[in-house]
Coordinates of C-alpha atoms in Angstrom, one line a residue:
M28 CA -1.0 24.1 -10.8
S29 CA 1.1 22.7 -8.6
S30 CA 2.7 25.5 -7.1
P31 CA 1.6 28.8 -7.1
T32 CA 5.0 30.6 -7.1
P33 CA 4.5 31.5 -11.2
L34 CA 1.2 33.7 -9.7
W35 CA 3.2 36.3 -7.3
R36 CA 5.3 37.1 -10.1
L37 CA 1.9 38.8 -11.6
L38 CA 2.2 41.1 -8.5
V39 CA 6.1 42.0 -9.0
G40 CA 6.1 43.6 -12.6
T41 CA 8.9 43.7 -15.1
L42 CA 11.9 41.3 -13.4
S43 CA 15.1 40.3 -15.6
R44 CA 15.0 36.7 -14.4
P45 CA 12.3 34.5 -15.6
E46 CA 12.5 31.7 -13.6
Y47 CA 10.2 30.6 -11.1
T48 CA 12.6 28.3 -8.7
S49 CA 11.9 28.5 -5.0
E50 CA 14.9 30.7 -4.4
Y51 CA 14.0 32.9 -6.7
F52 CA 10.6 33.1 -5.4
D53 CA 12.8 34.2 -1.9
T54 CA 14.1 36.7 -3.4
F55 CA 10.9 38.9 -4.4
Y56 CA 8.3 37.4 -1.2
P57 CA 9.3 39.6 1.0
E58 CA 8.9 42.9 -1.2
I59 CA 5.7 42.2 -2.2
L60 CA 4.1 42.2 1.3
S61 CA 6.5 44.6 2.5
E62 CA 5.2 46.8 -0.2
R63 CA 2.2 45.6 -0.5
M64 CA 2.5 45.7 -4.0
Y65 CA -0.9 44.6 -4.3
M66 CA -2.2 47.8 -3.5
D67 CA -1.3 48.6 -7.1
P68 CA -4.5 49.0 -8.9
V69 CA -3.1 47.9 -12.4
R70 CA -1.0 44.4 -10.9
W71 CA -3.7 43.6 -8.9
A72 CA -6.9 43.8 -11.6
R73 CA -3.6 41.8 -13.6
F74 CA -4.0 39.3 -10.9
K75 CA -7.7 38.7 -10.8
W76 CA -8.0 38.1 -14.2
Y77 CA -5.4 35.0 -14.3
V78 CA -6.7 33.7 -10.9
R79 CA -9.8 33.1 -12.2
F80 CA -8.7 30.4 -13.8
I81 CA -6.9 28.5 -11.6
K82 CA -8.5 25.1 -10.6
K83 CA -6.1 23.4 -8.2
L84 CA -3.6 24.9 -5.3
N85 CA -1.0 23.2 -3.9
V86 CA 1.0 24.8 -1.0
T87 CA 2.6 21.4 0.6
N88 CA 5.6 20.1 0.3
L89 CA 6.9 23.4 -0.5
R90 CA 10.1 24.8 0.4
W91 CA 8.6 28.0 1.5
E92 CA 5.1 26.9 2.9
Y93 CA 4.6 29.0 5.3
K94 CA 5.6 32.4 2.9
H95 CA 2.9 31.0 0.8
K96 CA 0.1 30.9 3.0
E97 CA 1.1 34.0 4.6
L98 CA 0.9 35.8 1.2
I99 CA -2.3 33.9 0.5
C100 CA -3.9 35.1 3.7
A101 CA -3.2 38.2 3.1
L102 CA -4.6 38.5 -0.8
I103 CA -7.1 37.0 1.0
A104 CA -7.8 39.8 3.3
H105 CA -7.2 42.4 0.9
N106 CA -10.3 40.9 -1.4
G107 CA -12.4 41.7 1.4
G108 CA -12.2 38.1 2.9
E109 CA -13.3 36.6 0.1
T110 CA -11.8 33.6 -1.7
I111 CA -9.3 34.9 -4.6
F112 CA -9.4 31.2 -6.6
P113 CA -12.9 31.7 -7.4
S114 CA -12.9 28.7 -9.8
L115 CA -10.9 26.6 -7.3
R116 CA -11.9 22.7 -7.1
T117 CA -8.8 21.2 -5.8
L118 CA -7.0 22.6 -2.5
W119 CA -3.8 20.9 -0.8
W120 CA -3.6 23.2 2.1
P121 CA -1.1 22.2 5.6
P122 CA -3.1 23.8 8.4
S123 CA -1.0 24.8 11.3
S124 CA -4.0 23.8 13.7
Y125 CA -7.0 22.1 13.6
S126 CA -8.4 25.5 14.7
E127 CA -6.4 27.4 12.1
S128 CA -8.9 29.8 10.1
S129 CA -7.3 31.9 7.8
Y130 CA -8.0 29.3 4.9
F131 CA -11.2 29.4 5.1
P132 CA -12.5 31.7 2.4
L133 CA -10.9 29.2 -0.2
F134 CA -13.8 26.9 1.1
T135 CA -16.3 27.5 -2.0
S136 CA -19.1 25.7 -3.4
R137 CA -17.6 24.9 -6.1
L138 CA -15.0 23.1 -3.9
R139 CA -14.9 19.3 -5.1
S140 CA -11.3 18.3 -3.3
A141 CA -9.5 19.2 0.0
I142 CA -6.4 17.7 1.0
L143 CA -5.8 18.8 4.4
D144 CA -2.4 18.0 5.5
L145 CA -2.0 18.1 9.8
D146 CA 1.1 15.8 9.8
R147 CA 4.2 17.9 10.4
C148 CA 2.1 20.2 13.1
T149 CA 3.7 20.3 16.3
A150 CA 2.3 18.7 19.5
R151 CA 2.2 22.2 21.0
D152 CA 0.1 23.7 17.6
L153 CA -1.9 20.2 17.1
R154 CA -3.8 18.6 20.3
P155 CA -5.4 15.2 19.2
P156 CA -9.2 16.1 18.1
A157 CA -10.6 14.7 22.0
E158 CA -8.7 17.4 23.7
D159 CA -9.0 19.8 21.6
P160 CA -12.8 21.3 21.2
E161 CA -12.1 23.7 18.3
S162 CA -10.5 20.4 16.5
D163 CA -13.8 19.8 13.9
G164 CA -14.3 23.4 13.3
F165 CA -12.4 23.1 10.0
L166 CA -14.9 20.2 9.2
S167 CA -18.1 22.6 10.3
R168 CA -16.6 24.9 7.4
L169 CA -16.3 23.1 5.0
L170 CA -19.2 21.1 5.1
A171 CA -21.4 24.8 5.2
S172 CA -19.2 26.2 2.4
S173 CA -18.8 23.2 -0.1
P174 CA -21.7 20.3 0.7
R175 CA -20.7 18.8 -2.4
L176 CA -17.0 17.5 -1.9
D177 CA -16.4 14.1 -2.9
H178 CA -13.0 14.2 -2.0
L179 CA -11.7 14.3 1.8
T180 CA -8.1 13.5 3.1
V181 CA -7.2 14.7 6.2
C182 CA -3.6 13.6 7.7
T183 CA -3.4 13.4 11.0
P184 CA -0.9 12.2 13.3
F185 CA -2.7 9.0 14.1
H186 CA -4.7 10.5 16.9
H187 CA -8.4 9.1 17.6
I188 CA -11.1 10.6 16.7
G189 CA -14.5 11.3 18.6
T190 CA -18.2 10.6 17.2
N191 CA -18.4 14.8 16.6
F192 CA -15.2 14.7 13.9
S193 CA -16.2 11.9 12.1
G194 CA -19.9 13.0 12.4
L195 CA -19.3 15.9 10.2
I196 CA -17.2 13.5 7.7
S197 CA -20.3 11.5 7.4
S198 CA -22.7 14.7 6.4
F199 CA -20.6 15.2 3.5
E200 CA -23.4 13.2 1.1
H201 CA -21.5 13.4 -2.0
L202 CA -18.4 11.9 -0.8
R203 CA -16.5 9.1 -2.6
V204 CA -12.8 9.2 -1.7
L205 CA -12.1 9.4 2.1
H206 CA -8.2 9.3 3.3
L207 CA -7.9 9.6 7.0
T208 CA -4.5 9.0 9.0
A209 CA -6.9 8.5 11.8
R210 CA -7.4 6.0 14.8
I211 CA -11.7 5.7 14.9
S212 CA -14.2 3.9 16.1
L213 CA -16.0 1.3 14.0
T214 CA -19.0 3.2 14.8
S215 CA -17.5 5.6 13.1
F216 CA -16.4 3.7 10.2
R217 CA -19.9 2.6 9.7
G218 CA -20.9 5.8 9.5
F219 CA -18.1 6.6 6.3
A220 CA -18.3 2.9 4.6
S221 CA -22.6 3.7 4.5
L222 CA -22.2 7.1 2.4
P223 CA -24.6 6.5 -0.6
R224 CA -21.5 7.4 -3.3
M225 CA -18.5 5.9 -1.6
E226 CA -15.9 4.3 -3.7
Y227 CA -12.6 4.7 -1.8
L228 CA -11.8 4.0 1.8
D229 CA -9.0 4.7 3.1
V230 CA -8.6 4.5 7.2
F231 CA -5.2 3.8 9.0
H232 CA -6.7 2.3 12.4
V233 CA -10.2 0.9 13.3
S234 CA -11.0 0.0 17.0
L235 CA -14.0 -1.9 18.5
D236 CA -16.0 0.5 20.3
D237 CA -16.5 0.4 23.9
Q238 CA -19.7 0.0 24.5
H239 CA -19.8 -3.2 22.1
P240 CA -19.7 -6.6 23.6
L241 CA -17.7 -9.1 21.9
S242 CA -20.5 -11.9 22.1
R243 CA -22.7 -9.6 20.0
P244 CA -22.0 -9.1 16.3
P245 CA -21.5 -5.5 15.0
S246 CA -24.7 -4.1 13.1
P247 CA -24.1 -4.7 9.0
I248 CA -22.5 -2.2 7.4
P249 CA -23.8 -1.9 3.5
A250 CA -21.8 -0.4 1.7
P251 CA -23.4 -0.7 -1.8
H252 CA -20.5 1.3 -4.1
L253 CA -17.5 0.6 -2.2
Q254 CA -14.7 -0.2 -4.7
F255 CA -11.7 0.1 -3.2
L256 CA -11.0 -0.2 0.4
H257 CA -7.6 0.4 2.5
V258 CA -7.9 -0.5 6.4
G259 CA -5.8 -1.1 9.2
G260 CA -6.8 -2.9 13.2
T261 CA -6.2 -5.8 15.3
S262 CA -7.1 -9.2 13.9
L263 CA -10.2 -9.1 16.6
S264 CA -12.0 -5.7 15.5
L265 CA -11.0 -6.4 12.1
T266 CA -12.9 -9.5 11.8
Q267 CA -15.9 -7.7 13.5
L268 CA -15.7 -5.3 10.8
F269 CA -15.6 -7.5 7.9
F270 CA -18.2 -9.7 8.7
A271 CA -20.3 -6.6 9.0
L272 CA -19.4 -5.2 5.5
A273 CA -21.5 -5.8 2.7
A274 CA -19.5 -4.4 -0.1
P275 CA -20.4 -6.2 -3.3
T276 CA -18.6 -4.2 -5.8
L277 CA -15.2 -4.4 -3.8
A278 CA -12.3 -4.8 -6.5
S279 CA -9.8 -3.9 -4.3
A280 CA -8.9 -4.6 -0.3
S281 CA -5.1 -3.9 1.5
V282 CA -5.4 -4.8 5.2
R283 CA -3.0 -4.3 7.7
A284 CA -3.5 -6.8 10.6
T285 CA -1.7 -6.2 14.3
W286 CA -1.4 -8.4 17.3
D287 CA -4.6 -7.8 19.7
A288 CA -3.0 -6.7 23.0
P289 CA -0.1 -5.3 24.5
P290 CA 2.3 -6.3 25.7
R291 CA 3.3 -8.2 22.8
T292 CA 3.4 -12.0 24.0
I293 CA 1.5 -15.0 23.6
A294 CA 0.5 -15.1 27.4
D295 CA -1.0 -11.4 27.2
G296 CA -2.1 -11.0 23.3
H297 CA -4.1 -12.6 21.0
V298 CA -4.0 -13.2 17.2
D299 CA -6.1 -14.7 14.5
Y300 CA -5.0 -13.8 11.7
A301 CA -6.8 -17.4 9.7
T302 CA -10.0 -16.1 11.0
C303 CA -9.8 -12.2 9.9
I304 CA -8.6 -13.0 6.4
E305 CA -11.9 -15.8 6.5
A306 CA -13.7 -12.8 7.4
L307 CA -12.4 -10.3 4.2
A308 CA -13.3 -13.5 2.2
T309 CA -17.1 -12.7 2.8
V310 CA -17.1 -8.9 2.4
S311 CA -17.1 -9.0 -1.6
S312 CA -18.5 -11.2 -4.5
P313 CA -16.6 -13.7 -5.8
A314 CA -16.4 -11.8 -9.0
A315 CA -15.4 -8.1 -8.1
L316 CA -12.3 -9.0 -6.0
A317 CA -8.9 -9.2 -8.2
D318 CA -6.6 -6.7 -6.0
V319 CA -5.5 -8.0 -2.6
A320 CA -2.4 -7.0 0.1
I321 CA -2.4 -8.4 3.6
A322 CA 0.4 -7.7 5.9
L323 CA 0.4 -8.9 9.2
D324 CA 2.1 -7.2 12.3
E325 CA 5.0 -5.4 10.1
D326 CA 5.3 -3.3 13.5
G327 CA 6.7 -6.6 15.5
G328 CA 5.6 -8.8 17.7
P329 CA 5.6 -12.1 19.0
R330 CA 6.3 -14.8 16.3
I331 CA 3.7 -17.0 15.4
R332 CA 3.2 -20.3 13.2
E333 CA 0.3 -20.0 10.5
H334 CA -0.2 -22.7 7.6
L335 CA -0.6 -20.8 4.4
L336 CA -3.6 -22.4 2.7
D337 CA -5.3 -21.6 6.4
L338 CA -4.4 -17.6 5.6
L339 CA -5.2 -17.9 1.4
G340 CA -7.8 -20.4 1.5
P341 CA -11.0 -18.2 1.7
L342 CA -9.1 -16.0 -1.0
L343 CA -9.2 -19.1 -3.5
A344 CA -12.7 -18.4 -3.8
F345 CA -12.4 -15.5 -6.0
P346 CA -11.6 -16.4 -9.7
N347 CA -10.6 -12.8 -11.0
I348 CA -7.7 -12.1 -8.1
A349 CA -4.8 -11.0 -10.4
R350 CA -2.9 -9.0 -7.8
F351 CA -2.1 -10.2 -4.5
A352 CA 0.7 -9.9 -1.8
L353 CA 1.1 -11.1 1.8
S354 CA 3.9 -9.8 4.3
C355 CA 4.0 -11.2 7.5
P356 CA 7.7 -11.0 9.1
T357 CA 6.5 -12.3 12.3
V358 CA 4.7 -15.3 11.2
G359 CA 6.3 -18.3 10.4
L360 CA 4.4 -20.1 7.2
V361 CA 3.9 -23.9 6.5
A362 CA 3.9 -24.9 3.0
A363 CA 4.3 -27.3 0.8
D364 CA 4.5 -27.7 -3.3
D365 CA 0.7 -28.8 -3.2
H366 CA -0.7 -25.7 -1.7
F367 CA 1.0 -23.6 -4.6
W368 CA -0.3 -26.1 -6.9
A369 CA -3.5 -25.0 -5.2
I370 CA -3.0 -21.2 -5.5
S371 CA -2.0 -21.2 -8.8
G372 CA -4.9 -23.7 -10.1
A373 CA -7.5 -21.0 -8.5
W374 CA -5.9 -17.6 -9.5
R375 CA -5.2 -18.3 -13.0
K376 CA -5.4 -14.4 -13.7
L377 CA -2.7 -13.6 -11.6
R378 CA -0.7 -10.6 -12.8
H379 CA 1.5 -10.2 -9.3
F380 CA 2.0 -12.4 -6.4
R381 CA 4.3 -11.8 -4.4
L382 CA 5.1 -13.1 -0.6
V383 CA 7.2 -10.2 1.2
Q384 CA 9.0 -10.3 4.6
A385 CA 8.2 -13.8 4.7
H386 CA 9.6 -17.0 5.2
W387 CA 9.4 -21.0 6.0
D388 CA 8.3 -22.3 9.7
P389 CA 11.7 -24.4 10.4
C390 CA 9.0 -26.5 12.5
V391 CA 8.9 -29.9 13.7
T392 CA 5.8 -32.4 14.2
V393 CA 5.9 -35.6 16.4
D394 CA 5.1 -38.8 14.4
P395 CA 2.4 -40.8 16.8
D396 CA 3.6 -44.5 16.1
D397 CA 7.1 -43.8 17.7
D398 CA 7.1 -40.0 19.3
E399 CA 10.0 -39.1 17.0
S400 CA 10.2 -35.5 15.5
V401 CA 9.9 -35.3 11.9
P402 CA 10.6 -32.1 10.1
V403 CA 7.7 -30.9 8.2
P404 CA 8.6 -30.1 4.1
V405 CA 9.3 -26.8 2.8
P406 CA 8.4 -25.5 -0.6
T407 CA 10.7 -26.8 -3.4
P408 CA 11.6 -24.4 -6.6
Q409 CA 9.7 -26.9 -8.5
V410 CA 6.5 -24.5 -7.2
L411 CA 8.0 -21.9 -10.1
E412 CA 6.4 -24.8 -12.7
C413 CA 2.9 -24.0 -11.0
F414 CA 2.9 -20.3 -11.9
R415 CA 4.4 -21.5 -15.4
E416 CA 1.6 -23.8 -16.4
D417 CA -1.8 -21.9 -14.4
C418 CA -0.9 -18.5 -14.6
P419 CA -0.1 -17.1 -18.3
D420 CA -0.6 -13.9 -17.6
L421 CA 2.2 -13.5 -14.6
R422 CA 4.6 -11.0 -15.2
E423 CA 5.9 -10.5 -11.2
L424 CA 6.7 -13.1 -8.7
C425 CA 8.3 -13.2 -5.4
L426 CA 8.7 -16.1 -3.2
P427 CA 10.0 -16.9 0.4
H428 CA 13.4 -18.8 0.5
L429 CA 13.8 -21.9 -2.1
D430 CA 16.7 -24.1 -1.3
V431 CA 18.7 -23.5 -4.4
H432 CA 21.4 -26.9 -2.9
A433 CA 18.2 -28.8 -3.8
D434 CA 18.5 -30.7 -7.0
V435 CA 17.2 -29.5 -9.7
P436 CA 13.7 -30.8 -10.7
A437 CA 12.5 -32.0 -15.0
L438 CA 10.5 -29.9 -16.3
F439 CA 6.6 -30.6 -16.6
T440 CA 6.7 -33.2 -14.2
R441 CA 3.6 -32.4 -13.6
V442 CA 1.9 -31.4 -16.0
P443 CA -1.3 -33.8 -17.0
K444 CA -1.1 -35.7 -19.9
E445 CA -3.9 -34.1 -21.4
R446 CA -1.8 -30.9 -21.1
E447 CA 1.3 -31.8 -22.7
R448 CA 0.7 -30.0 -26.2
E449 CA 0.6 -27.0 -24.2
R450 CA 3.5 -27.4 -23.0
E451 CA 4.8 -25.6 -26.6
R452 CA 2.2 -22.9 -26.1
P453 CA 4.0 -19.0 -26.6
C454 CA 6.5 -17.9 -24.0
H455 CA 5.5 -16.8 -20.8
G456 CA 6.1 -13.4 -20.1
L457 CA 7.2 -13.4 -16.6
G458 CA 9.3 -10.4 -16.1
R459 CA 10.7 -10.2 -12.8
L460 CA 11.4 -13.1 -10.0
S461 CA 13.2 -12.8 -7.0
L462 CA 13.4 -14.4 -3.7
E463 CA 13.1 -13.1 -0.4
A464 CA 16.1 -13.9 2.4
R465 CA 16.0 -17.7 4.2
D466 CA 14.5 -16.0 7.6
V467 CA 13.8 -12.1 7.5
Y468 CA 14.8 -12.2 11.5
E469 CA 18.2 -13.8 10.7
D470 CA 21.5 -12.4 11.8
D471 CA 23.6 -10.4 9.4
E472 CA 26.7 -12.3 10.4
D473 CA 25.0 -15.2 10.7
R474 CA 24.1 -15.1 6.9
I475 CA 27.4 -13.7 5.7
M476 CA 28.7 -17.0 7.4
A477 CA 26.2 -19.3 5.7
R478 CA 26.9 -17.2 2.4
E479 CA 30.2 -18.5 2.4
V480 CA 30.0 -21.6 3.4
M481 CA 27.4 -23.0 1.3
R482 CA 28.5 -21.6 -2.2
L483 CA 27.1 -23.4 -5.5
G484 CA 29.8 -24.6 -8.0
D485 CA 29.5 -23.4 -11.8
E486 CA 27.6 -26.1 -13.1
K487 CA 24.7 -25.9 -10.4
V488 CA 24.6 -22.2 -10.9
G489 CA 24.2 -23.2 -14.7
E490 CA 21.7 -25.7 -14.3
W491 CA 19.7 -23.1 -12.3
A492 CA 19.8 -20.6 -14.8
R493 CA 18.7 -22.5 -17.7
Y494 CA 15.9 -24.2 -15.8
I495 CA 14.3 -21.0 -14.8
L496 CA 15.0 -19.9 -18.1
R497 CA 13.3 -22.2 -19.7
L498 CA 10.5 -21.7 -17.4
F499 CA 10.5 -17.5 -17.8
P500 CA 12.7 -16.8 -21.0
N501 CA 11.5 -12.8 -20.8
L502 CA 12.5 -12.6 -17.2
D503 CA 14.5 -9.1 -17.0
G504 CA 17.7 -10.8 -15.4
E505 CA 19.1 -7.0 -14.2
E506 CA 15.9 -6.1 -12.3
C507 CA 16.0 -9.8 -10.5
L508 CA 19.0 -9.4 -9.3
R509 CA 18.9 -6.3 -8.1
Y510 CA 15.7 -7.2 -6.2
C511 CA 17.1 -10.4 -4.8
R512 CA 19.7 -7.9 -3.2
W513 CA 17.7 -6.2 -1.5
S514 CA 15.5 -8.4 -0.3
G515 CA 18.8 -10.1 0.9
A516 CA 18.4 -13.8 -1.2
S517 CA 21.0 -16.5 -0.4
S518 CA 24.5 -16.1 -2.2
G519 CA 23.5 -19.1 -4.6
W520 CA 20.1 -17.3 -6.1
M521 CA 22.3 -13.9 -6.1
E522 CA 24.8 -15.6 -8.5
V523 CA 21.5 -17.6 -10.4
F524 CA 20.2 -14.6 -11.5
A525 CA 23.6 -13.1 -12.3
L526 CA 23.8 -15.7 -14.6
V527 CA 20.4 -15.0 -15.5
R528 CA 20.9 -11.1 -16.2
D529 CA 24.3 -12.1 -18.4
L530 CA 22.5 -14.7 -20.8
G531 CA 20.2 -12.3 -21.4
K532 CA 22.0 -10.2 -22.2
S533 CA 24.5 -12.1 -24.7
Q534 CA 21.3 -14.2 -26.1
G535 CA 22.0 -15.1 -29.5
G536 CA 21.7 -18.8 -29.3
S537 CA 19.2 -20.8 -27.2
I538 CA 18.8 -21.0 -23.5
S539 CA 20.1 -24.8 -23.2
D540 CA 23.5 -23.6 -24.5
G541 CA 26.3 -24.4 -22.3
V542 CA 27.8 -21.8 -19.8
S543 CA 31.1 -20.5 -20.0
S544 CA 31.5 -18.0 -17.5
R545 CA 29.4 -16.5 -14.6
S546 CA 29.5 -13.5 -12.4

C-alpha cells in the first residue's frame, strides 16, 4: 500500500464518508488518539486482522506525515512495543534524526527493503554523522533485526559519513541495492561494491582517503555482480576509483565528475576529464556495458576545452552501447564531422544519443607556416546522416548547435558504394531530434538579438525541413519543437522544426512536396 490512511478507518468504526483523502484523515485523526479508539477490543481485533497482510508501508511525502508517524508509534506502544505489521517487507520512513528510535519495532526479520529519508530534517535535529555519536544507531538495530535486508536507501543532506556508519552498511551481506546520498571515502566505497550480492550501487560523492598517497594505486575493488553504478566525485577521485574497480558485468554507469579543488580557477584547481573517462572504460567488459551517462561539472567552474574524441574515444570499444548521454556546460567541445562518423560506426546499437548542456568551442589554432590564427572547424548538420546510416535503432538524438545558415547538404554523400543499396532500407524510426543553444552561457539578450538578425527565408526553412524528413520521416515534430524551445535552440531551427511538425500533420503526399506555408 502507498499510504496507511485507509487502515486508520478500521479504528474509527462506521463513518458516513467513504473517501480516504488526506483531508478526511485530518477529521478523524485527533479522535483516534484522544479517544484512544484502538482500545476497543472489537476495533483492535479487526485492525490486527487486516494489517497482518500489509507488506509495504510508505509514510513519506504525505501531507500529514508527522500524524501518521505519531499514530503508528501509539499503536506500536499499545501492542506492547511489538510491530503492528508482522508481514512488512518494504518500509519508507522519514526519521526526524539519526537517533530517532520510535520506528525500530518495524524492523523485523521479514523486512527486505528499507528507505529512510532524512533529507527534510532541520540542522537542529540532524547533525552530521561525524558529530553525532548516535548517528549509526538505526543501522545497528536494522542489522540486528533485519539481517537479510537486500535493499537499503539512506537519504541524508549530503553529509560525510565515517567508517563506523559505512562499516555497518557493509555488514548487510545480502544487500543487492544501495542508494546513499552522502559523501564517503574510497575505502567505504570498496566495502559496498565488494559485497557478494551487490548489483546496484548509487553513491552521491566519493572522496580519496586522507591517508592515501596519490602516487600509490588504490587496492583493487572486486565487484563481480555489480550491474548498475551511479557515482559522483572529483575527476581525480573517480579516476582512482575506476582504475581500481573490476565489475565485468557492469551494464549501466552514471558518472558525475566535478572540478577537483576550490577555488574554481585554472591556477588553483585541477581537472582531467579525459583520463577519468579512460579509467571508466577499464571497469566493465566490452560486451556488458550498454548505458553510459556522464555529467562534467554541472555545478559550474572554469570553462575548459576538450576534444570530443578524447572524451568518448575509450568508450568506443564497447559495441553494445545503446544509451549515451554527456552533459558538460563548462566544457567547450572540439569536434568535426568525421568524429561523429567514428562514433556512429562504433555504436551501431544506439537507441538514445544525447549531448546536452553542451556547445562547440569557438577556438582557433595557429598555422605553424605563417603564424596566423585559423578557426577550428565545428560539426555541420551533415552529421545527422551518420546516425541515419549507422544506427538503425536510434530513437532519440540530441546535439549541440548546428549551423542552420549552412548550405543544405546533398543526401548520402558519405555512404560507401558497397552500401548504396541500403539507401532503400525501411524508413528510419528516429522519433525525437533536438538541437541545443549555440552556447549554454550565451546571454539571453544576445541570443534574442542574434535571432532577429539571422532569420531564415521561407525557401531555406523548407529545404531544411525536407532534408530532415528525408533522413528521419518518423519524427514527432511537436516533440522536437517542444524540446528545442526548452533548450534554447536558434530561431532558425525553431522555424524548421515548426515546419517539420506541420508537414507531419498534413502528410498526405510525399515529403518532397512543395512547401507553401510555415509557422
